[in-house]
Amino acid sequence: MNEIAIEDLSRRRFLQGGAGLTLGFCLPGIAAAAAAAGPGKAGEGLAAPVSFEPNAFLRIGADNSVTVISKHLEMGQGTYTGLATMLAEELDADWAQVRVEGAPADAKRYNNLFWGPAQGTGGSTAMANSWEQMRKAGAAGRAMLVAAAAKRWQVPAAEIEVSQGVVRHAASKRSAHFGALAEAAAQETVPTEVALKKPENFRLIGKQARRKDTLEKTNGKAKFTQDIQLPGMLVAVVAHPPLFGAKVASFDATRARAVKGVVDVVQIPQGVAVLATDTWSAKKGRDALQVSWDESAAFKLGSDEILARYKEMAKKPGLTARKDGDAAAALGKAAKVVKASYDFPFLAHAAMEPMNCVIRLSSDGCEVWNGEQLHTGDQYALAQLFGLKPEQVNIHMLYAGGSFGRRACKDSDYVLEAAQIVKAIGGKAPVKLVWLREDDMRAGYYRPLYHHALEAGLDEAGNIVGWQHRLVGQSIITGSPFEKMMVKDGVDATSVEGASNLPYAIPNLTVDLHTPTDIGVPVLWWRSVGSSHTAFSTEAFLDEVAAAAGKDPYELRMSLLTAHPRHAGVLKLAAEKAGWGSPLKAGKAGERRGRGIAVHESFRSVVAQVAEVTVARDGSLKVDRVVCAVDCGTAINPDNIRSQVEGGIGFALSAVLHGEITLKDGKVEQGNFDGYAPLRINEMPAVEVHIVPSAAAPTGIGEPGVPPLAPAVANAIAAATGKYLHRLPLRSSDLVT
């Protein structure tokens, strides 16, 4: 087999790079090795090849191509387009000539500015942490091109204009494309200060720039891990234990080795790996394996048993996450107390592309091809396993077919699994690890199961005087490398986000948390993390409180949000666009229709949604319409924002209607989409997305569309039926007339 051409950026290729300008803003100066070019006119003097230090976000080629180096993973959320838009805006590049490459793993140059000295994509931070960085990189590149043109043409730099990839001096009628100036621009000093455009001068930001990954993904040129073929590469499929915590006691590979195409069978800490010349042969070999498992230390509780334990824990106070006033005293004196509890199941990430990874070991180090989301963590984990320096682990960041948090594993699980296989065979061949859907469902990581208990006290006038919120569930962060940063006084911030920062003006409010440490189910962040459950409990409960107080749910929220104008703004916009307060069109005979509202902040963005539902007599549910208002700061790519919110609504609705991972005697019962159903197209509602105009810095958008959907739907069901639902996923049996 011939090695495919890798489109992503490696250190070696970057150094070899061709003609053009390579720029890194706020980084060490570039090393230009070319002689100064003489004056010329448009079309003159294509630059000769020049090598530059690979510390950049921008490369301009002699062919006028503008390559943006993306430090963040493109997994369908539009990162490549967003980052390129910011840089190209300030560079004044021709959008048609802009392309994007994935950056190598190098936290010194490509760290996530919100994460400190670590490179990675997550927490809806890609645009927000890059907002000034990418714009300044583009502006610096523009300034260097202008300076080069001014010297070449012997004219004042202030008289030069740049537009659509062309540098012009109107008075002398001179012009040059970027490529013709690249070599000369490379000799200019990287400016330490640059002037950024004012929003009214934006040409790309806020407009409908065409996505940069669409064409490659439709014509088949996009490179995913499954597309990687290396000389002599073997494909590995692993037999994982049926219970979490179980180990291999013994195995017989006789029948597996007899399968045509199977090359080797090796034991690794995660199970038994079968290596073959192709995926299907590896799977057949795994199916033929005979493995005896040591389950003496395995986790053996079922979901119902876990939940029962959580409910007992919720009867006592936990660790305090927030305490305003004295909620217990206020509840004791309240004229009326409303109580409710909410249950949330384990959830799988279920991305369209299950986990996979390619690793090649050589005398120089380790090369990795992967839809890489947590560069620094994986780089250091691999270095430790192989006894290498981190810089000897070269990661090629490919496209990923979704993630929803799964590829940013705090334990580097599937990456280390691939590495363990390579190590077990002595590095004699590159290995492509492939997880099948059943591996992803039964041997992966999950959104934790949670139990919430809430109480609210009302005075005689129906005002909320006290609020108590207790949560019970596994910590994602405790025991991970992120613990020091994100766990304070024993409280995992991701467990209580959305509850501990409740925006409503309630004088006495307490949030506490129980974190069981003896539940052996691997857990990980799932799209919108803690807000995936806290938004439902807080917003659904508030509707119950509104009903007890005899108040309109929208009006009650607005009265409590005077100190939070962003929340009030999106709530008002969503309500207006949805026609809140106007009657819904009647359904067919026996059908009940309702409208519900919810608002939630996550990843510094605020989203309000109004859902309209139809509930049939047999309990079947149809979500007809969702109207959404979003405040995410400056809208870099409005169409992409709408797409992310629409996708988030569909993702959330999958969990509302179907999503549930259940355990029986410790074993995951679901194995594929037959038991863990994604949303079908006929279940998708009509969606409207309204973006609040803003000149503020961008905030997250990949995840904030998810949290408000479930409570908006539940509140709409309550409006239609009078039934308040306290568990997810929703069940038609709860809605039967």
Coordinates of N, CA and C in Angstrom, one line a residue, residues 376-390 393 412 416 419-420 423:
T376 N -2.4 18.2 24.2 CA -1.3 18.2 25.2 C -1.5 16.9 26.1
G377 N -2.7 16.6 26.5 CA -2.9 15.5 27.4 C -2.5 14.2 26.7
D378 N -2.9 14.0 25.4 CA -2.6 12.8 24.7 C -1.1 12.7 24.4
Q379 N -0.5 13.9 24.1 CA 1.0 13.9 23.7 C 1.8 13.5 24.9
Y380 N 1.5 14.0 26.1 CA 2.2 13.6 27.3 C 2.0 12.2 27.7
A381 N 0.7 11.7 27.6 CA 0.4 10.3 27.9 C 1.2 9.4 27.1
L382 N 1.3 9.6 25.8 CA 2.0 8.8 24.9 C 3.5 8.8 25.1
A383 N 4.0 10.0 25.4 CA 5.4 10.2 25.7 C 5.8 9.3 27.0
Q384 N 4.9 9.4 28.0 CA 5.2 8.6 29.2 C 5.2 7.1 28.9
L385 N 4.2 6.7 28.1 CA 4.1 5.2 27.8 C 5.3 4.7 27.0
F386 N 5.8 5.5 26.1 CA 6.8 5.0 25.2 C 8.2 5.5 25.7
G387 N 8.3 6.2 26.8 CA 9.6 6.7 27.3 C 10.2 7.7 26.4
L388 N 9.4 8.6 25.8 CA 9.8 9.6 24.9 C 9.7 11.0 25.5
K389 N 10.3 12.0 24.9 CA 10.0 13.4 25.2 C 8.7 13.8 24.5
P390 N 8.0 14.7 25.1 CA 6.7 15.1 24.5 C 6.9 15.5 23.1
V393 N 6.5 13.1 20.2 CA 5.2 12.6 19.8 C 4.6 13.6 18.8
S412 N -7.0 9.8 28.2 CA -6.4 9.5 26.9 C -6.7 8.0 26.6
L416 N -4.2 5.7 24.2 CA -3.3 4.9 24.9 C -3.6 3.4 24.6
A419 N -1.7 2.8 21.5 CA -0.3 2.8 21.8 C 0.1 1.5 22.5
Q420 N -0.7 1.0 23.4 CA -0.4 -0.3 24.1 C -0.3 -1.4 23.1
K423 N 3.0 -1.1 21.3 CA 4.1 -1.5 22.2 C 4.1 -3.0 22.4

